Each structure stands twice: as C-alpha cells, then as structure tokens.
Coordinates of C-alpha atoms and ligand atoms in Angstrom, one line a residue:
M1 CA -10.9 -29.0 14.3
S2 CA -9.1 -26.9 12.1
E3 CA -7.9 -23.2 12.4
I4 CA -10.0 -21.4 10.7
A5 CA -12.8 -23.4 12.9
L6 CA -11.3 -22.6 15.9
K7 CA -10.4 -19.2 15.4
K8 CA -14.5 -18.5 15.2
L9 CA -15.1 -20.2 18.1
V10 CA -12.3 -18.7 20.2
K11 CA -14.2 -16.0 19.2
Q12 CA -17.4 -17.2 20.4
L13 CA -15.7 -18.5 23.8
G14 CA -14.5 -15.4 24.2
S15 CA -17.6 -13.5 24.1
I16 CA -19.6 -15.7 27.0
R17 CA -19.6 -13.8 30.4
G18 CA -20.5 -15.7 33.4
R19 CA -22.9 -14.6 35.7
H20 CA -20.7 -15.9 38.5
T21 CA -17.0 -17.7 39.0
E22 CA -18.9 -20.5 37.0
L23 CA -17.4 -21.2 33.4
V24 CA -15.4 -24.2 33.5
T25 CA -12.0 -24.5 32.0
V26 CA -10.3 -27.8 31.4
Y27 CA -6.7 -28.4 29.0
V28 CA -5.1 -31.9 29.0
P29 CA -1.9 -31.5 27.5
A30 CA -1.2 -34.2 24.5
G31 CA 0.1 -37.6 25.7
Y32 CA -1.7 -36.8 29.0
S33 CA -4.1 -39.3 30.7
L34 CA -7.9 -39.0 30.4
H35 CA -8.4 -40.9 33.0
E36 CA -6.4 -39.4 35.8
V37 CA -8.2 -35.9 34.4
S38 CA -11.2 -37.5 34.8
T39 CA -10.4 -38.7 38.5
Q40 CA -9.0 -35.2 39.3
L41 CA -12.2 -33.4 38.1
K42 CA -14.6 -36.0 40.0
S43 CA -12.6 -35.0 43.3
E44 CA -13.3 -31.1 42.1
Q45 CA -16.7 -32.1 42.0
G46 CA -16.3 -33.0 45.6
T47 CA -15.0 -29.2 46.3
A48 CA -17.4 -27.6 44.3
E49 CA -20.1 -29.1 46.0
N50 CA -19.0 -26.8 49.1
I51 CA -20.0 -23.6 47.0
K52 CA -22.4 -21.6 49.0
S53 CA -24.7 -20.1 45.9
K54 CA -26.9 -22.6 45.6
P55 CA -27.6 -21.7 41.8
V56 CA -23.6 -21.3 41.6
R57 CA -23.1 -24.7 42.8
K58 CA -25.4 -26.4 40.8
N59 CA -24.1 -24.9 37.7
V60 CA -20.8 -25.6 38.4
V61 CA -21.0 -29.4 39.8
S62 CA -23.7 -29.9 36.4
S63 CA -20.5 -28.0 33.8
L64 CA -17.9 -30.6 35.8
E65 CA -20.4 -33.7 35.2
K66 CA -21.2 -33.2 31.7
I67 CA -17.1 -32.4 31.2
I68 CA -16.4 -36.0 32.9
R69 CA -19.2 -37.8 30.9
H70 CA -17.6 -36.2 27.7
I71 CA -13.9 -37.2 28.4
Q72 CA -15.8 -40.8 29.0
L73 CA -16.6 -41.0 25.3
Y74 CA -12.6 -40.8 24.4
K75 CA -10.7 -44.4 24.2
K76 CA -7.8 -42.5 24.5
T77 CA -6.2 -39.0 24.4
P78 CA -6.8 -37.1 21.2
E79 CA -3.2 -36.8 19.3
H80 CA -2.8 -33.2 20.3
G81 CA -4.7 -33.4 23.5
L82 CA -8.2 -31.8 24.6
A83 CA -9.7 -28.5 25.8
L84 CA -13.3 -28.5 27.3
F85 CA -15.1 -25.2 28.0
C86 CA -18.7 -26.0 30.0
G87 CA -20.8 -23.5 31.7
N88 CA -23.9 -21.9 31.7
V89 CA -24.0 -19.4 28.8
S90 CA -28.0 -18.8 29.5
E91 CA -28.6 -14.6 29.6
K92 CA -31.2 -15.1 31.2
E93 CA -31.2 -14.9 35.1
G94 CA -31.8 -17.8 36.9
A95 CA -32.3 -19.9 33.9
A96 CA -29.6 -22.4 33.2
D97 CA -28.3 -23.6 30.0
I98 CA -25.1 -25.6 30.0
Q99 CA -23.0 -26.0 27.5
L100 CA -19.9 -27.8 26.5
F101 CA -17.6 -27.2 24.3
P102 CA -15.0 -29.7 23.1
V103 CA -12.0 -28.8 21.1
E104 CA -9.4 -31.2 19.5
P105 CA -6.7 -28.4 18.6
P106 CA -4.8 -28.2 15.6
E107 CA -1.6 -28.1 17.5
P108 CA -0.5 -29.7 20.5
I109 CA -1.7 -28.5 24.2
K110 CA 1.3 -27.7 26.5
T111 CA -1.0 -26.3 29.4
K112 CA -2.5 -28.2 32.1
L113 CA -5.3 -26.4 33.9
Y114 CA -8.7 -26.5 35.5
W115 CA -10.4 -23.2 36.2
C116 CA -13.2 -21.7 37.1
D117 CA -13.8 -18.3 36.2
Q118 CA -16.3 -15.7 35.0
K119 CA -14.8 -16.1 32.0
F120 CA -13.4 -18.8 29.8
V121 CA -9.4 -19.5 29.5
L122 CA -8.5 -19.1 26.1
E123 CA -4.7 -17.9 26.0
P124 CA -3.6 -21.6 24.9
L125 CA -5.6 -21.6 21.8
E126 CA -5.5 -18.3 20.9
E127 CA -1.4 -18.7 20.6
M128 CA -2.0 -21.3 18.1
I129 CA -4.2 -19.2 16.1
K130 CA -1.7 -16.5 16.2
E131 CA 1.0 -18.5 15.4
K132 CA -0.8 -18.6 11.9
E133 CA 0.0 -15.3 10.8
V134 CA 2.9 -15.3 8.9
Y135 CA 5.3 -12.2 7.4
G136 CA 8.0 -11.9 5.6
I137 CA 11.5 -10.0 6.5
I138 CA 13.8 -8.5 3.9
C139 CA 16.1 -6.6 5.6
L140 CA 19.1 -5.3 3.4
D141 CA 21.6 -2.5 2.9
K142 CA 24.1 -1.8 0.5
S143 CA 26.4 -4.5 2.4
E144 CA 24.3 -7.2 3.2
A145 CA 20.6 -8.8 2.8
D146 CA 19.0 -11.5 5.4
I147 CA 15.2 -13.0 4.0
A148 CA 13.5 -14.1 6.6
I149 CA 9.8 -15.6 7.9
L150 CA 8.2 -14.9 10.8
S151 CA 5.7 -17.1 12.4
G152 CA 3.9 -15.5 15.2
K153 CA 7.0 -14.5 17.3
K154 CA 9.5 -16.7 15.8
I155 CA 11.9 -15.3 13.1
L156 CA 13.0 -18.2 10.9
P157 CA 16.3 -16.8 9.0
M158 CA 16.0 -18.3 5.5
V159 CA 18.6 -16.2 3.3
H160 CA 21.8 -14.6 3.8
F161 CA 23.8 -12.8 1.5
D162 CA 27.2 -10.5 1.8
S163 CA 27.2 -7.6 -1.3
I164 CA 30.8 -6.4 -3.1
V165 CA 29.1 -3.1 -3.4
P166 CA 31.6 -0.8 -2.6
G167 CA 30.9 2.4 -0.5
K168 CA 30.6 5.6 -1.9
S169 CA 33.9 6.5 -1.4
R170 CA 36.5 5.5 -4.0
A171 CA 40.2 4.5 -4.2
G172 CA 42.3 6.9 -5.5
G173 CA 42.8 7.5 -8.9
Q174 CA 39.6 6.1 -10.5
S175 CA 37.3 8.4 -12.1
S176 CA 34.5 9.7 -10.2
L177 CA 31.9 9.3 -13.0
R178 CA 33.1 5.7 -13.9
F179 CA 33.1 4.6 -10.7
A180 CA 29.8 5.8 -9.9
R181 CA 28.7 4.1 -12.9
V182 CA 30.3 0.8 -11.7
R183 CA 28.7 1.1 -8.5
E184 CA 25.1 1.6 -9.6
G185 CA 25.3 -1.3 -12.0
M186 CA 26.7 -3.4 -8.8
L187 CA 23.9 -2.1 -6.7
Q188 CA 21.1 -3.2 -9.2
D189 CA 22.8 -6.3 -10.0
W190 CA 22.8 -6.7 -6.1
L191 CA 19.2 -6.0 -5.5
K192 CA 18.3 -8.3 -8.7
K193 CA 20.2 -11.0 -6.8
V194 CA 18.0 -10.4 -3.4
A195 CA 15.0 -9.7 -5.5
E196 CA 15.2 -13.4 -7.1
A197 CA 16.2 -15.0 -3.9
A198 CA 12.7 -13.3 -2.5
N199 CA 10.7 -14.3 -5.9
K200 CA 11.9 -17.8 -5.2
L201 CA 11.1 -18.0 -1.6
F202 CA 7.9 -16.1 -0.9
G203 CA 6.5 -17.6 -3.9
E204 CA 6.7 -20.9 -2.9
H205 CA 5.4 -19.3 0.6
K206 CA 2.1 -18.4 0.1
E207 CA 1.2 -18.5 3.6
V208 CA 3.2 -15.7 3.7
I209 CA 0.5 -12.5 4.1
G210 CA 2.7 -9.7 4.4
I211 CA 6.1 -8.6 3.7
I212 CA 8.3 -6.1 5.6
I213 CA 11.0 -4.0 3.7
S214 CA 13.5 -2.8 6.4
G215 CA 17.3 -2.0 6.8
S216 CA 19.2 1.4 7.0
G217 CA 20.1 4.0 4.3
P218 CA 17.9 4.2 1.2
V219 CA 18.7 0.9 -0.3
K220 CA 15.3 -0.6 0.8
E221 CA 13.5 2.7 -1.1
F222 CA 15.3 1.8 -4.3
F223 CA 14.5 -2.0 -3.8
I224 CA 10.9 -0.9 -3.6
R225 CA 10.7 1.9 -6.5
D226 CA 12.4 0.0 -9.0
N227 CA 10.3 -3.0 -8.9
Y228 CA 12.6 -5.6 -8.5
M229 CA 10.4 -8.1 -7.4
H230 CA 7.5 -9.8 -9.0
A231 CA 4.2 -7.9 -8.7
E232 CA 3.1 -10.9 -7.2
V233 CA 5.6 -10.9 -4.0
S234 CA 5.5 -7.2 -4.0
Q235 CA 1.7 -6.9 -3.9
R236 CA 1.9 -8.1 -0.3
V237 CA 4.9 -5.8 0.8
I238 CA 2.8 -4.0 3.7
G239 CA 5.7 -1.4 4.3
T240 CA 9.0 -0.5 5.7
V241 CA 10.8 -0.2 8.8
D242 CA 14.3 1.6 9.0
T243 CA 16.4 0.3 11.4
S244 CA 20.1 0.8 12.6
Y245 CA 21.4 -2.9 11.7
T246 CA 21.2 -5.7 9.1
G247 CA 22.0 -9.0 9.6
E248 CA 20.6 -11.1 12.6
F249 CA 20.2 -7.9 14.5
G250 CA 18.4 -6.2 11.9
L251 CA 15.7 -8.9 11.7
H252 CA 15.2 -9.1 15.0
E253 CA 14.7 -4.8 15.2
T254 CA 12.9 -4.9 12.3
V255 CA 10.3 -7.4 14.5
E256 CA 10.0 -5.0 17.4
K257 CA 9.7 -1.8 15.2
S258 CA 6.9 -3.3 13.2
G259 CA 3.9 -3.8 16.0
D260 CA 1.9 -1.5 14.8
L261 CA 2.3 -2.3 10.8
L262 CA 1.5 -6.2 11.6
K263 CA -1.9 -4.7 13.5
E264 CA -2.8 -3.1 10.4
S265 CA -1.9 -5.3 7.8
S266 CA -4.5 -8.0 8.5
V267 CA -7.0 -5.0 9.0
I268 CA -5.9 -3.9 5.6
K269 CA -5.8 -7.4 4.1
E270 CA -9.4 -7.5 5.2
K271 CA -10.2 -4.2 3.5
K272 CA -8.7 -4.7 0.3
L273 CA -10.2 -8.2 -0.7
L274 CA -13.8 -6.7 0.5
Q275 CA -13.0 -3.5 -1.7
R276 CA -12.4 -5.9 -4.5
F277 CA -15.5 -7.7 -3.7
F278 CA -17.5 -4.7 -3.7
D279 CA -16.0 -3.2 -6.9
E280 CA -17.2 -6.3 -8.5
L281 CA -20.5 -6.1 -7.3
H282 CA -20.8 -2.8 -8.7
K283 CA -20.0 -3.7 -12.0
P284 CA -22.7 -4.2 -14.6
H285 CA -21.6 -8.1 -14.9
G286 CA -19.0 -8.0 -11.8
L287 CA -17.3 -11.6 -11.2
V288 CA -18.7 -11.9 -7.7
A289 CA -21.4 -14.1 -6.2
Y290 CA -23.3 -13.6 -2.5
G291 CA -25.5 -15.8 -0.6
V292 CA -24.7 -19.1 0.3
R293 CA -26.7 -21.2 -2.4
E294 CA -25.6 -18.7 -5.3
V295 CA -22.0 -19.2 -3.7
I296 CA -22.0 -23.0 -3.4
N297 CA -23.6 -23.0 -7.1
A298 CA -20.8 -21.5 -7.8
L299 CA -18.5 -23.4 -6.1
E300 CA -19.8 -26.3 -8.1
M301 CA -19.4 -25.2 -11.5
G302 CA -15.6 -24.8 -10.3
A303 CA -16.7 -20.9 -11.0
V304 CA -14.9 -19.9 -7.8
D305 CA -11.4 -18.1 -7.3
T306 CA -12.1 -17.2 -3.5
V307 CA -14.6 -17.4 -1.3
I308 CA -15.4 -15.2 1.6
V309 CA -17.1 -16.0 4.9
S310 CA -18.0 -13.2 7.5
E311 CA -16.7 -14.1 11.2
G312 CA -20.0 -12.4 12.2
L313 CA -22.3 -14.8 10.5
D314 CA -24.4 -17.0 13.0
M315 CA -25.3 -19.4 10.5
K316 CA -25.0 -23.2 10.7
E317 CA -25.4 -25.9 8.3
V318 CA -27.3 -28.3 10.1
E319 CA -28.3 -32.3 9.4
Y320 CA -31.9 -32.6 9.3
E321 CA -34.1 -36.4 9.3
C322 CA -37.3 -36.4 8.3
S323 CA -38.9 -39.6 9.3
Q324 CA -40.4 -39.9 5.8
H325 CA -38.4 -38.0 3.6
G326 CA -34.9 -38.9 5.3
L327 CA -31.9 -36.7 5.7
Q328 CA -31.7 -33.2 4.7
K329 CA -29.1 -30.4 5.0
K330 CA -29.6 -26.8 5.5
F331 CA -28.0 -23.6 6.3
V332 CA -29.8 -22.2 9.2
F333 CA -29.5 -19.1 11.2
S334 CA -28.3 -20.2 15.0
D335 CA -31.8 -18.9 16.2
R336 CA -33.7 -20.8 13.6
K337 CA -32.8 -24.3 13.7
A338 CA -36.4 -25.8 14.0
Q339 CA -36.8 -26.4 10.7
K340 CA -39.8 -28.3 8.9
C341 CA -39.5 -30.7 5.9
E342 CA -40.6 -29.0 2.7
Q343 CA -42.3 -31.7 1.6
C344 CA -44.5 -32.6 4.4
Q345 CA -44.2 -29.9 6.8
Q346 CA -43.5 -32.0 9.8
T347 CA -40.8 -30.8 12.2
M348 CA -37.5 -32.4 11.3
K349 CA -35.0 -33.9 13.8
V350 CA -31.7 -32.5 14.5
L351 CA -28.8 -35.0 13.7
G352 CA -26.0 -32.5 13.9
E353 CA -24.1 -29.4 12.8
R354 CA -21.3 -27.1 12.0
E355 CA -20.5 -23.8 11.1
V356 CA -20.6 -22.2 7.7
I357 CA -17.0 -21.9 7.3
E358 CA -16.4 -25.7 8.3
S359 CA -18.6 -26.5 5.7
F360 CA -17.0 -24.6 2.9
E361 CA -13.4 -25.5 4.3
E362 CA -14.6 -29.0 3.1
K363 CA -16.5 -27.5 -0.2
V364 CA -13.5 -25.7 -1.3
K365 CA -11.4 -28.4 -1.7
G366 CA -10.4 -30.1 -4.8
F367 CA -11.4 -26.8 -7.1
G368 CA -7.9 -24.6 -6.2
T369 CA -10.2 -22.2 -4.9
R370 CA -9.2 -20.0 -1.7
L371 CA -11.0 -19.5 1.7
E372 CA -11.0 -16.7 3.4
T373 CA -12.5 -15.1 6.5
V374 CA -13.3 -11.4 7.4
S375 CA -14.2 -9.8 10.2
S376 CA -17.4 -7.5 10.7
D377 CA -14.9 -5.0 12.8
T378 CA -14.3 -3.1 10.0
R379 CA -16.7 -0.6 8.0
E380 CA -16.9 -3.0 4.8
G381 CA -16.9 -6.1 6.9
Q382 CA -19.7 -4.9 8.4
Q383 CA -21.6 -4.4 4.8
F384 CA -20.3 -7.3 3.6
L385 CA -22.2 -8.5 6.9
Y386 CA -25.2 -7.1 6.2
L387 CA -25.2 -8.8 2.3
G388 CA -25.4 -12.0 3.9
G389 CA -22.0 -12.4 5.1
V390 CA -20.9 -15.1 2.5
G391 CA -19.6 -14.3 -1.2
A392 CA -17.6 -15.3 -3.8
L393 CA -14.9 -13.5 -6.2
L394 CA -15.3 -15.6 -9.7
R395 CA -13.2 -16.9 -12.5
Y396 CA -15.7 -16.1 -14.8
N397 CA -19.2 -15.4 -15.3
I398 CA -21.7 -17.6 -14.9
Ligands
ZN1 ZN1 -40.5 -34.8 5.1

C-alpha cells in the first residue's frame, strides 16, 4: 500500500469507534512467522469465548476468525510485515457489520501487537506517515552555516561551512570605511556560497516541502531579504527561527523551536494550492479542471500539472461485471456501490474496489503530473470538497 493510500486509510480507521472493547488490532513485524501469529490468535479466540457480554463476545470471536482466515491467504509474511484491523463497524445498535482492513505498509513494522479496544491502535502506522513530511533547515550566522534535512524527527546534516567573514571590530590601522566595505563584500560572498549549496541540495530534494531559516543575529534576515536563493527554493521558505547557536546545536535548537511553524506549514501549503486552484477557476479561461471525468480526460491528454484530491472524498473506483457486457470500471460514492449496466439495466456484480486516490496514483504515472491531497479541515478544503473533491491545475487550456 502506498503512503498516500495509507494516510487516507489511517484517517478512516481513526474515525471508527467500537460500542465496546471489541475492535481488534494485530501487528505482525517484518520477518515474523505468520503461522505463529495464527496460533496465538487461535488461543486468543479461546480466551475471547469467556467474554461475558454475548454481542461483544460474538463480535470479537468473529473478528479473530476473519483475521485468522485472512492470514492463511499468505504464503509468507509480506516484506514489511502486516497490520490487520477488524471489528464491528455498524452504526446501528445490535447490528453487526464485521469488516477487515488489512495493511501491507510501505515501511517495515517493528511492533508486535494483539490488542482489543474501542478504537484501533494506529500509532505505528501514523509514525510512518509522519516521517514523510520532510523539511529543510538552513542554520547560519556570519561564522558558520549548516544545511540539513528534517525527516520526521530525524535531523540529517548535509552541508557544513565555516566562513572567514571577520567580526565588526577591525584590526587597528585599517580605514574603517574600507574595512566595512571589505567585510560587506565577504558577507555577500558567504551568503552566495550558502545559497548555492542550498539551491543544489533543495533542487535535488523536491520532497522537502518547507524550509526554515535559522540562526543567531540578523544574517539570516539578510539572506532572505536579498534573495540569494533561486525563486523555486525560496518559495519553500516557511519562516525563520532565532537560535542561540549555529552548528549541530543550532540545528537541534531550530527543530525544538519550530513546532508551530511546522504545524502551520502543511496547512499553509494546502491553502496555497487551493487558492491557486480557485484563482484559476474564477478566471474566464482558467487553467483548471474539476470532477473525476474532466480531470481524467485532461490527464490522458497530458495537460495536467497537478491533480488535487480531497481526503474527505468518499468515493471509490469500483470494478463491475455485467453478465452480458463484461467488465467496467466506475467512480461511485461509497454508499452508491450498487450500479446497473448502462446498456442492459442489469444490476452488475462488484469485483473489486479501490480508493480514488489510489486510482489517480496510477493514472498520473508517465505524465510527469504531481498528485496532492488536501484535507477538508480548512475553509478552502471544504469548498473544494463541495466542488467534487477532485480537481486539476492544467499546463495549458484544453
Ligand atoms: Zn449489460
């Protein structure tokens, strides 16, 4: 499962609440024997038979049954392990709708867990998604500069420079004006050098969604004010942080002090993207498309720069089979899965389904198109969802 699909699923699983302690979570670490897990779960099933409340007992036992049966489908443990979530998701009291959500994650599972609760245990998966928010740090003053990549909680130092820019106090005997000029020139060269390294690094690391400029003193402000970096890189700057140190201490201090900045930045990024979308939408010939059909058409013409999909969109791509007219795929809202064949009006059989986002992940391949998801937590995000929840920024008018 891709990260983007996992992100959506985690959100969905996080919203499920059991009526009782009856939602079952199982984590199987990479390399761990599924056979052993299966044996353990069978014994847990025996324990669950002792649960006093009859409906709870029934739900837990059936969930375990479903999980065990699913595990038996595997010949061996998937490369990164396996996470299984199963329980009664019915919103009606007394009704049972036991559903299983298997996850083969994009990164190795390290936790081994069997847990029964009113909610699913999602932290190990949430960690995997969080890691994907990648930021850049440029920590500098007039004497040294460090450039690092922040991936989740990990700081990866990439570049370190020491400068030869002297302090403001000059050696005796020099003309103060001349000294100031020389110093100014050296400072500019220094900032150019830092900017060149930043351009190169962040030019290569496109996954860096935001860059923080930190350091003690005003040098970081000059660095931003005088546009030393390429526009494409400086656009990603999300703010500055004052630190007491530079060097490795400075990098750590930057991370400690940028909590709010990082939280805001993913929201801001989303807002900016949607603002661009709505700006284009309001122009007479705006470079924009919306609605699943329109976006796919534009995509297949190679006209799409960025596809935007709302995380709030409750739509699936379903594969159907009509006994007379064969296979067909349709995008339908989750509660309207029963569909008739347009040609013969027969109700079709559902063969399989996947999230819209997964479908787009596949479709954007080969077109150099970016795929972005947005939440529906912001006002713009809500508007976008009302508009259908799927949109595209175009490269040219179609
Ligand atoms: Zn038909």
